[in-house]
N, CA and C of each residue as an Amber inpcrd file, in Angstrom:
protein
   540
   0.7950000  -1.4190000   0.0540000  -0.2100000  -0.5590000   0.0900000
   0.9390000   1.1890000  -0.0820000   1.7680000   0.9610000   1.1780000
   2.9970000   1.9960000   1.1240000   3.6200000   2.5930000  -0.6100000
   3.8470000   1.4100000  -1.1210000   4.3740000   1.3410000  -2.4680000
   3.7280000   2.1090000  -3.6500000   2.3060000   2.2750000  -3.3470000
   1.6000000   2.6310000  -4.4890000   1.5210000   4.1010000  -4.0440000
   1.6690000   4.7160000  -3.2260000   1.6690000   6.0610000  -2.5960000
   2.6720000   6.8610000  -3.2250000   3.9800000   6.1490000  -2.9600000
   5.0580000   6.2960000  -3.5050000   5.2310000   6.1820000  -4.8940000
   5.0880000   5.3650000  -5.6820000   4.9670000   5.5150000  -6.9030000
   4.0350000   6.5120000  -7.2020000   3.2290000   6.8500000  -6.8430000
   2.1780000   7.7620000  -7.6790000   2.8520000   9.4770000  -7.2750000
   3.4950000   9.5320000  -6.5690000   4.1930000  10.5270000  -6.0920000
   5.4780000  10.8860000  -7.0640000   6.1290000   9.8190000  -7.3460000
   7.0240000   9.8390000  -7.8230000   7.0470000   9.9970000  -9.3410000
   5.5000000   9.0630000 -10.0090000   5.3260000   9.4670000 -11.2840000
   4.1660000  10.6650000 -12.0920000   3.8810000  11.3770000 -10.4240000
   2.8500000  12.8810000 -10.9670000   3.5800000  13.9630000 -12.2630000
   3.4340000  14.2190000 -12.9870000   3.7090000  14.9820000 -13.8740000
   4.2970000  16.2990000 -13.8540000   5.1690000  16.8880000 -14.4290000
   5.0820000  18.1220000 -13.8410000   4.1880000  19.3670000 -14.7150000
   3.4890000  20.4340000 -14.2670000   2.7630000  21.3720000 -14.9170000
   3.8020000  22.7640000 -15.0860000   4.3620000  22.9360000 -16.2910000
   4.6920000  24.0890000 -16.4850000   3.8220000  25.3320000 -16.4080000
   3.4600000  26.4400000 -15.8960000   3.1450000  27.4100000 -15.5620000
   3.4790000  28.7450000 -16.4260000   4.1000000  28.7140000 -17.1320000
   4.7710000  29.7650000 -17.5010000   3.9320000  30.5020000 -18.1710000
   2.9560000  30.2170000 -18.9480000   2.0050000  31.1980000 -19.8360000
   0.6290000  31.0750000 -18.9310000  -0.0070000  29.9510000 -18.5430000
  -0.9760000  29.8170000 -17.6940000  -2.2190000  30.6410000 -18.9010000
  -1.7730000  29.9040000 -20.2970000  -3.2290000  30.5270000 -20.7190000
  -4.5820000  29.2720000 -21.2130000  -4.4680000  28.5730000 -20.4890000
  -5.2740000  27.4260000 -20.4580000  -5.1390000  26.4820000 -18.7820000
  -6.2040000  25.9010000 -18.3230000  -5.9370000  25.3940000 -17.2950000
  -5.2620000  24.3300000 -17.3100000  -4.3300000  23.8780000 -15.9930000
  -3.7610000  22.7480000 -16.1620000  -4.0730000  21.9510000 -15.4040000
  -5.4280000  22.2520000 -14.5340000  -5.1780000  21.6160000 -13.6440000
  -6.5950000  21.6120000 -13.2560000  -7.4580000  20.1110000 -12.7100000
  -9.2600000  21.0790000 -12.7910000  -9.0200000  20.2260000 -11.0910000
  -9.5550000  21.1030000 -10.1970000 -10.2390000  20.6590000  -8.5410000
 -11.3230000  20.2740000  -8.7090000 -11.4720000  19.4570000  -7.9490000
 -13.4690000  19.0100000  -7.4310000 -13.2950000  19.3700000  -6.4910000
 -15.2870000  19.8870000  -5.8840000 -15.3600000  19.9930000  -4.4810000
 -16.0460000  18.6190000  -4.6260000 -15.8120000  17.8860000  -4.4110000
 -16.1970000  16.1610000  -4.4670000 -16.0000000  15.8290000  -2.8530000
 -16.5660000  15.3670000  -2.1260000 -15.7950000  14.7600000  -1.1320000
 -16.0000000  13.1620000  -1.4290000 -14.4040000  13.3460000  -0.3850000
 -13.8860000  11.6250000  -0.5100000 -14.4820000  10.6220000   0.2340000
 -14.7350000   9.8210000   0.0080000 -15.5710000   8.7590000   0.4960000
 -14.6770000   8.2770000   1.6810000 -15.5460000   7.8490000   3.0500000
 -14.6210000   7.0780000   4.1270000 -13.6890000   6.5560000   3.9600000
 -12.3410000   6.8290000   4.3210000 -10.8590000   6.0600000   4.4450000
 -10.1890000   5.9480000   3.0450000 -11.0660000   6.6080000   2.0270000
 -10.2240000   7.0760000   0.5980000  -9.0450000   8.1480000   0.8930000
  -7.7860000   7.4720000   0.4980000  -6.8320000   8.6850000   0.2100000
  -6.4600000   8.9680000  -0.9230000  -6.2710000  10.3140000  -0.7540000
  -5.6660000  10.6470000  -2.4510000  -4.1830000  12.0740000  -2.6010000
  -2.9150000  11.2140000  -2.4080000  -2.1870000  11.6530000  -2.1410000
  -2.0800000  12.6570000  -3.6840000  -1.4030000  13.4860000  -3.7620000
  -0.8270000  14.0870000  -5.3190000   0.0960000  15.0850000  -4.7870000
   1.1250000  14.9540000  -6.2920000   2.4800000  15.8040000  -6.0690000
   2.2090000  16.9590000  -7.4900000   2.3970000  18.4270000  -6.9140000
   1.9440000  19.3360000  -7.8270000   3.6950000  20.0310000  -7.9860000
   4.2620000  20.0940000  -9.1760000   5.0670000  20.8720000  -9.6230000
   4.9500000  21.9150000 -10.5050000   5.0480000  23.2410000  -9.5440000
   4.8460000  24.1160000 -10.8260000   6.4680000  24.6640000 -10.6400000
   6.6050000  25.2930000 -12.4710000   7.7150000  26.4080000 -12.7130000
   7.3310000  26.8560000 -13.5750000   7.7900000  28.4260000 -13.6940000
   7.7200000  29.6330000 -14.0620000   9.1620000  30.2930000 -13.8890000
   9.0850000  31.0120000 -15.3150000  10.3580000  31.5780000 -15.9220000
   9.5170000  33.1720000 -16.0460000  10.1980000  33.7370000 -15.5260000
   9.7610000  35.4530000 -16.0370000  10.7170000  36.3730000 -16.3870000
  10.8520000  37.3250000 -17.1620000  12.0090000  38.1120000 -17.4160000
  10.8310000  39.2770000 -18.2050000   9.6410000  39.5760000 -17.8630000
   8.5920000  40.4400000 -18.1840000   7.6610000  40.7330000 -17.4270000
   7.0480000  41.7800000 -17.3130000   5.7580000  41.9750000 -16.3160000
   4.4920000  43.2560000 -16.9740000   3.6240000  43.0120000 -16.2990000
   2.5100000  44.0850000 -17.4390000   3.4180000  45.6650000 -16.9360000
   3.2500000  46.5820000 -17.6090000   3.4890000  47.9230000 -17.7340000
   2.3150000  48.7290000 -17.6140000   2.5550000  49.6700000 -17.0850000
   1.3600000  50.5590000 -16.4760000   0.3720000  50.8050000 -18.0240000
   0.8810000  50.7300000 -19.0490000   0.3720000  51.2000000 -20.4570000
  -0.6480000  49.6130000 -20.9430000  -0.7170000  48.8420000 -20.2980000
  -1.1000000  47.5610000 -20.1870000  -0.3670000  46.5990000 -20.9910000
   0.4200000  46.9660000 -21.4130000   1.4810000  46.0650000 -22.2230000
   2.3850000  45.2380000 -21.6330000   3.0790000  44.6630000 -22.1900000
   4.6430000  43.8240000 -21.6000000   5.5440000  44.5970000 -21.5860000
   6.5930000  44.5210000 -20.2510000   7.6180000  45.1050000 -20.5390000
   8.7090000  44.4410000 -19.5760000   9.8230000  44.4860000 -20.0270000
  11.1970000  43.7970000 -19.5160000  10.7310000  44.3370000 -17.7490000
  11.5820000  43.4490000 -17.0450000  11.5290000  43.4980000 -15.8380000
  13.0430000  44.4790000 -15.2370000  14.4070000  44.1140000 -16.4710000
  14.9540000  45.0880000 -16.0460000  15.0130000  46.3770000 -16.7880000
  13.8770000  47.1020000 -17.2540000  13.4540000  48.3910000 -18.1920000
  14.5780000  49.1340000 -16.7640000  13.9150000  49.3550000 -16.0040000
  14.3410000  50.3280000 -15.2390000  15.7070000  50.7430000 -15.2150000
  16.3840000  49.9440000 -15.2170000  18.1080000  49.7210000 -15.1330000
  18.8260000  50.5020000 -16.0300000  17.8550000  50.3520000 -17.3650000
  18.0060000  50.8580000 -18.9950000  17.8980000  52.5270000 -18.5660000
  19.0950000  53.4170000 -18.5290000  18.7770000  54.9780000 -18.3470000
  20.1860000  55.8510000 -18.7410000  19.8690000  56.9190000 -19.0380000
  21.1190000  57.8860000 -19.6100000  21.4890000  58.2550000 -17.8950000
  22.9550000  57.8790000 -18.4000000  23.7290000  58.5280000 -16.9360000
  24.3240000  59.8730000 -17.2730000  23.8130000  61.0570000 -16.7720000
  24.8120000  62.7120000 -17.2240000  26.5010000  62.6160000 -16.4430000
  26.8680000  63.4760000 -16.7250000  28.2250000  63.6800000 -16.0900000
  27.7270000  63.8260000 -14.4600000  26.5980000  65.1410000 -14.6670000
  26.1130000  65.0490000 -13.2040000  26.2850000  64.1940000 -12.1030000
  25.5200000  63.0950000 -12.9980000  24.9670000  62.1120000 -12.5860000
  26.7550000  61.3100000 -11.5910000  27.4710000  61.5340000 -12.4800000
  28.7580000  60.4220000 -12.1890000  29.6200000  61.5890000 -11.4880000
  29.6340000  63.2850000 -11.3870000  30.0110000  63.8960000 -10.5950000
  29.2580000  63.6640000  -9.0560000  28.3070000  63.8740000  -8.8040000
  27.1380000  63.7960000  -7.4670000  27.4490000  62.5500000  -6.8580000
  27.8840000  60.9640000  -8.1000000  27.6760000  59.7900000  -7.1010000
  28.7810000  59.3270000  -7.0930000  30.2520000  60.1480000  -6.4460000
  31.3330000  60.3620000  -5.9470000  30.9070000  60.0180000  -4.3040000
  31.4240000  59.3820000  -3.7760000  31.7610000  59.5030000  -2.4810000
  33.2150000  59.8120000  -1.7300000  34.3720000  59.6430000  -2.5670000
  35.7360000  60.2390000  -2.5920000  35.3310000  61.7480000  -2.8730000
  35.5980000  62.5120000  -1.8380000  35.5370000  63.7760000  -2.5640000
  36.6390000  64.4080000  -3.5810000  38.0060000  63.4180000  -3.3200000
  39.1820000  63.8980000  -4.2230000  38.9630000  63.6580000  -5.7920000
  38.4090000  62.0730000  -5.3990000  37.5180000  61.4380000  -7.2350000
  36.8360000  62.2980000  -7.7040000  35.9520000  62.7660000  -6.7930000
  34.6360000  63.5150000  -7.2750000  35.2420000  65.3400000  -7.5600000
  36.5860000  65.5850000  -7.2110000  36.8530000  67.4050000  -7.4300000
  37.9690000  66.7780000  -8.9100000  38.3930000  65.6660000  -8.8040000
  39.4660000  65.1250000 -10.0500000  38.3210000  65.4650000 -11.2480000
  36.7840000  64.3820000 -11.1100000  36.1930000  64.2870000 -12.2670000
  35.3630000  65.2060000 -12.7640000  34.8450000  66.6400000 -11.4170000
  34.4450000  67.5160000 -12.2290000  35.6840000  68.2280000 -12.9280000
  36.4190000  68.8360000 -12.3180000  37.5880000  69.0130000 -13.3820000
  37.8630000  68.8810000 -14.3520000  37.5410000  67.6110000 -14.7780000
  38.5010000  67.4550000 -15.9190000  37.4060000  67.4260000 -16.9210000
  36.0070000  67.1860000 -16.6470000  34.4470000  67.5310000 -17.1800000
  34.7610000  68.6170000 -17.5630000  35.3310000  69.8230000 -16.7150000
  35.0770000  71.2210000 -16.8480000  36.4610000  71.2610000 -18.0650000
  37.5150000  70.8940000 -18.1470000  38.3410000  71.2710000 -18.5060000
  38.5160000  70.4560000 -20.1910000  37.5820000  69.3300000 -19.8580000
  37.0350000  69.2380000 -21.4470000  36.2870000  69.8330000 -22.0120000
  35.7090000  70.5580000 -21.6480000  34.6160000  71.5460000 -22.3940000
  33.1410000  70.4760000 -22.3800000  32.8670000  69.5630000 -21.7090000
  31.8610000  69.1170000 -21.4880000  30.4320000  69.4350000 -20.6480000
  29.4380000  69.4130000 -21.1460000  28.2200000  70.2740000 -20.9490000
  28.2950000  68.9490000 -19.5800000  27.7580000  69.1700000 -18.1270000
  26.9690000  68.5600000 -17.0640000  25.8730000  67.7370000 -17.2380000
  25.4080000  68.0270000 -17.8120000  23.8680000  67.3500000 -18.6810000
  23.8710000  66.6350000 -19.8030000  24.6440000  66.7700000 -20.5030000
  25.2390000  66.3180000 -21.8400000  25.5510000  64.0970000 -20.9930000
  25.2420000  63.2500000 -21.7260000  24.9000000  61.8340000 -21.6230000
  26.4880000  61.3780000 -21.5360000  26.8850000  60.7150000 -20.3330000
  28.5780000  60.0830000 -20.6270000  27.9180000  58.8750000 -20.7640000
  26.8340000  58.2440000 -21.3380000  26.6110000  56.4780000 -21.5800000
  25.3530000  56.3770000 -20.9710000  25.1470000  55.2280000 -20.6700000
  23.9480000  54.9010000 -20.3210000  24.0260000  53.1500000 -19.6150000
  23.3900000  53.0920000 -18.4090000  23.1890000  51.8910000 -18.0090000
  22.6190000  50.9300000 -18.9190000  22.9020000  49.7250000 -18.3150000
  21.7120000  48.7210000 -19.2270000  21.2170000  47.3410000 -18.1100000
  20.2380000  46.5540000 -18.1100000  20.5610000  45.6150000 -17.1290000
  19.1860000  44.8420000 -17.6070000  19.6550000  43.6610000 -17.2190000
  18.1510000  42.3060000 -17.4140000  17.9420000  41.6890000 -16.3720000
  16.7710000  41.1680000 -16.3620000  16.2070000  40.7710000 -14.8590000
  15.7220000  39.5540000 -15.3340000  15.8220000  38.3590000 -14.8750000
  15.4150000  37.3320000 -15.1310000  14.7850000  36.3410000 -13.6410000
  13.9690000  35.8660000 -13.6720000  13.4550000  35.5630000 -12.3560000
  12.7490000  33.8510000 -12.9180000  13.3060000  32.9590000 -11.4370000
  12.8790000  31.1400000 -11.7590000  12.3740000  31.5060000 -10.5290000
  11.0450000  30.5220000 -10.7440000  10.0590000  30.2190000  -9.7800000
   9.5650000  28.7200000  -9.5800000  10.3210000  28.0530000  -9.0360000
   9.2700000  26.7730000  -8.6220000   9.0350000  26.3650000  -7.3450000
   7.4010000  25.7110000  -6.8780000   7.0450000  25.5750000  -6.4950000
   6.6490000  24.1690000  -6.1600000   7.1410000  23.2250000  -5.5540000
   6.5430000  21.9180000  -5.1110000   5.9850000  21.7880000  -3.8270000
   4.7820000  21.0470000  -4.3910000   3.1560000  20.8830000  -3.4070000
   3.0890000  19.4370000  -3.3070000   3.5530000  18.6780000  -2.2080000
   2.9680000  17.6830000  -2.0810000   1.2310000  18.0330000  -1.3470000
   0.1210000  17.1590000  -1.9120000  -0.9560000  17.5090000  -1.5500000
  -1.7120000  15.8800000  -1.0300000  -2.0550000  15.9840000   0.2630000
  -2.9750000  14.5320000   0.5880000  -4.3480000  14.9860000   1.3970000
  -5.2830000  14.3320000   0.7520000  -6.2640000  14.3540000   1.1520000
  -6.7510000  12.8620000   1.6460000  -7.5630000  13.3000000   2.9790000
  -8.2800000  11.6920000   3.4220000  -9.9050000  11.8850000   3.6210000
 -10.7660000  10.9970000   2.9580000 -12.2050000  11.5510000   3.5640000
 -11.8420000  10.9640000   4.7610000 -12.9730000  11.5140000   5.3980000
 -12.3900000  11.4870000   7.4130000 -14.0110000  10.9140000   7.4740000
 -15.0860000  11.4330000   7.1580000 -16.4870000  10.6540000   6.8610000
 -16.9300000  11.1490000   5.8510000 -18.1640000  10.7060000   5.4140000
 -18.9070000  10.7230000   4.4900000 -19.0430000  12.0920000   3.8720000
 -19.3760000  12.6240000   4.8880000 -19.2710000  14.4740000   4.5470000
 -17.6630000  14.9140000   4.6680000 -17.1810000  14.3720000   5.3010000
 -15.6520000  15.4160000   5.5420000 -14.4420000  14.9450000   4.9740000
 -13.8340000  15.9990000   4.0440000 -12.6360000  15.3190000   3.5940000
 -11.6770000  16.2690000   4.6190000 -10.2680000  15.8690000   4.5930000
  -9.2920000  16.7870000   5.2710000  -8.4230000  16.8740000   4.5350000
  -7.5700000  18.0090000   4.1250000  -6.2880000  17.7530000   2.9310000
  -5.3090000  19.2340000   3.6070000  -3.8670000  18.0710000   3.6240000
  -3.1240000  18.8910000   3.7760000  -2.4700000  19.0220000   2.4850000
  -1.5760000  20.2780000   2.2680000  -1.1120000  20.8540000   0.8920000
   0.2240000  21.9930000   1.7710000   1.2450000  21.0650000   1.5990000
   2.7260000  22.2860000   2.2080000   3.5950000  22.4700000   0.9780000
   2.9510000  23.8030000   0.4560000   4.2220000  24.0980000  -0.4870000
   5.4650000  24.8350000  -0.4080000   6.6340000  24.2630000  -1.0210000
   7.7970000  24.3840000  -1.1910000   8.5580000  25.2800000  -2.2290000
   8.6560000  26.4690000  -1.9670000   8.8530000  27.5970000  -2.9410000
  10.4240000  28.2120000  -3.1630000  11.2140000  28.2410000  -4.5150000
  12.2800000  28.5450000  -4.6600000  12.3440000  29.4140000  -5.4360000
  12.7680000  30.5640000  -5.1220000  12.5480000  31.6540000  -5.9810000
  14.2040000  32.0040000  -6.2080000  14.7530000  32.1780000  -7.6430000
  15.9150000  32.8070000  -8.2510000  15.3370000  34.2170000  -8.8120000
  15.9340000  35.2370000  -8.8410000  16.2420000  36.5090000  -9.6170000
  17.6440000  36.6030000  -9.6860000  18.0700000  36.5770000 -10.9380000
  19.3590000  37.4530000 -11.7270000  19.3320000  38.8280000 -12.3520000
  20.1180000  39.4120000 -11.9440000  20.1650000  40.9010000 -12.3780000
  21.6910000  40.4830000 -13.1760000  21.3850000  41.3360000 -14.2230000
  22.8390000  41.1910000 -15.3900000  22.8000000  43.0930000 -15.5690000
  24.2330000  43.5400000 -15.2310000  23.9940000  44.7010000 -15.0510000
  25.2250000  45.3460000 -16.1170000  25.1220000  46.5190000 -16.6130000
  26.2060000  47.3460000 -17.1180000  26.2180000  48.9310000 -17.8120000
  27.8230000  49.1470000 -18.0100000  27.4060000  50.5430000 -18.7030000
  28.4840000  50.8070000 -20.2110000  27.4020000  51.3780000 -20.7300000
  28.1130000  51.8470000 -21.9850000  28.2490000  53.0330000 -21.9200000
  29.7750000  53.3950000 -22.1450000  30.4700000  54.8350000 -21.7210000
  30.3880000  55.1770000 -23.0260000  30.2040000  56.6070000 -23.2240000
  30.3110000  57.5910000 -24.5620000  32.0560000  57.1440000 -24.9270000
  32.2450000  58.1340000 -26.0940000  33.5120000  58.0310000 -26.5810000
  34.0340000  59.5530000 -25.5490000  33.5770000  60.3010000 -25.2290000
  34.1480000  61.3470000 -23.9080000  34.5700000  61.0280000 -22.6080000
  33.6310000  59.9000000 -22.1490000  33.8280000  59.0630000 -21.2950000
  35.3350000  58.4360000 -21.1730000  35.3130000  57.9640000 -22.3080000
  36.5100000  56.9360000 -22.4700000  37.7480000  58.1490000 -22.4160000
  37.4870000  59.2630000 -23.2340000  38.7570000  60.3110000 -23.4650000
  39.1220000  60.8770000 -21.5940000  37.9310000  60.8330000 -21.0160000
  37.9170000  60.9210000 -19.8300000  38.8030000  60.1060000 -18.8770000
  38.8360000  59.2680000 -18.9830000  39.2430000  57.7440000 -18.3720000
  40.9130000  58.1790000 -19.0000000  41.2510000  58.0290000 -19.9490000
  42.7990000  58.2290000 -20.8640000  43.1280000  59.1720000 -20.3990000
  42.6320000  60.2760000 -20.0180000  43.0420000  61.9450000 -19.5230000
  43.1130000  61.7100000 -17.8730000  42.8000000  61.0080000 -17.5330000
  43.0130000  60.8960000 -15.7020000  43.9980000  59.9610000 -15.4700000
  44.0580000  58.6930000 -16.7750000  45.1020000  57.6000000 -16.4490000
  46.5580000  58.5320000 -16.6850000  46.7140000  59.4880000 -17.2390000
  47.9620000  60.0400000 -17.5710000  48.7050000  60.6950000 -15.9920000
  47.4150000  61.2240000 -15.1710000  47.8960000  61.8730000 -13.7800000
  47.7720000  60.9030000 -12.5120000  47.0720000  60.0260000 -12.5920000
  46.8140000  58.7050000 -11.6100000  46.5620000  57.8500000 -12.1060000
  46.5130000  56.8030000 -12.9980000  46.3950000  55.5560000 -12.9800000
  45.4200000  54.5840000 -11.9390000  45.7300000  54.9550000 -10.7790000
  45.1100000  54.1980000  -9.5050000  43.4790000  54.9030000  -9.4740000
  43.6170000  56.0830000  -9.8360000  42.1770000  56.7380000  -9.6120000
  41.4350000  56.8130000 -10.7500000  42.3760000  56.6060000 -12.4270000
  41.1140000  56.3080000 -13.3730000  40.7890000  55.0800000 -13.3600000
  41.5610000  53.5580000 -12.6500000  41.2240000  52.6960000 -12.6100000
  40.0690000  52.7030000 -11.4070000  39.7740000  53.1220000 -10.5260000
  38.6200000  53.1360000  -9.6480000  37.6390000  53.9960000 -10.2340000
  37.8550000  54.9760000 -11.3690000  36.6070000  55.7690000 -11.8140000
  36.0880000  54.7250000 -12.8910000  36.6940000  54.1660000 -13.5820000
  36.5100000  52.9370000 -14.3620000  35.7130000  51.8440000 -13.8690000
  36.2670000  51.6330000 -12.5370000  35.4080000  50.8380000 -12.1540000
  34.0080000  50.4760000 -11.4800000  33.6860000  52.5700000 -11.1920000
  32.9270000  52.6630000 -10.8410000  32.0620000  53.5330000 -12.0280000
  32.3840000  53.3350000 -13.1060000  31.4420000  53.4220000 -14.1110000
  31.0170000  51.9260000 -14.5620000  31.2210000  51.0680000 -14.7300000
  31.1170000  49.3360000 -14.8970000  30.0910000  49.2890000 -13.6970000
  30.3100000  50.1490000 -13.0990000  29.4940000  49.6830000 -11.7030000
  28.2430000  50.5760000 -11.6350000  27.3130000  51.7880000 -12.6440000
  26.9070000  52.7430000 -12.7900000  25.6450000  52.5310000 -12.0120000
  25.2770000  51.2340000 -11.9450000  23.6390000  50.8640000 -11.4900000
  23.6480000  50.8600000 -10.2720000  24.3230000  50.6050000  -9.3240000
  24.6790000  50.3400000  -7.7300000  25.0050000  51.7650000  -7.3930000
């Protein structure tokens, strides 16, 4: 008898609910007869990289990570006063407008959700069925970000590198991590 339950759990099929266009399982309100057991196992998997936007259409999850970055954003984002002053001085020295773009951030976000749900229902009486469902949910979120710098940004990094290679490397690292 226990072997039947084990086999029914192992042979349960996986429902891939990535789009949910049609029902993938039908529940019933029928009461199980006394002593009848109904073990089931549901495995729901969903991959997401889009969401519904404010306009009613689909938009990418990482859409808010894609934006233009101005020189003012770069100057104001410096936590080191020396690097902030060097960057601001170099931007002025090169004749760049602080509100002009220095580049842009880019990002992609993907999520994976896996819900494993063992369900056990037992007919307690002719009019009462008891059921237990214990979902175990795993969620993974992956975000890949980057920065695409303009030619002016590369010239600025090269100019800083002539005077202080360590500060130039620090500035380049911060540009590459512009999303944070």
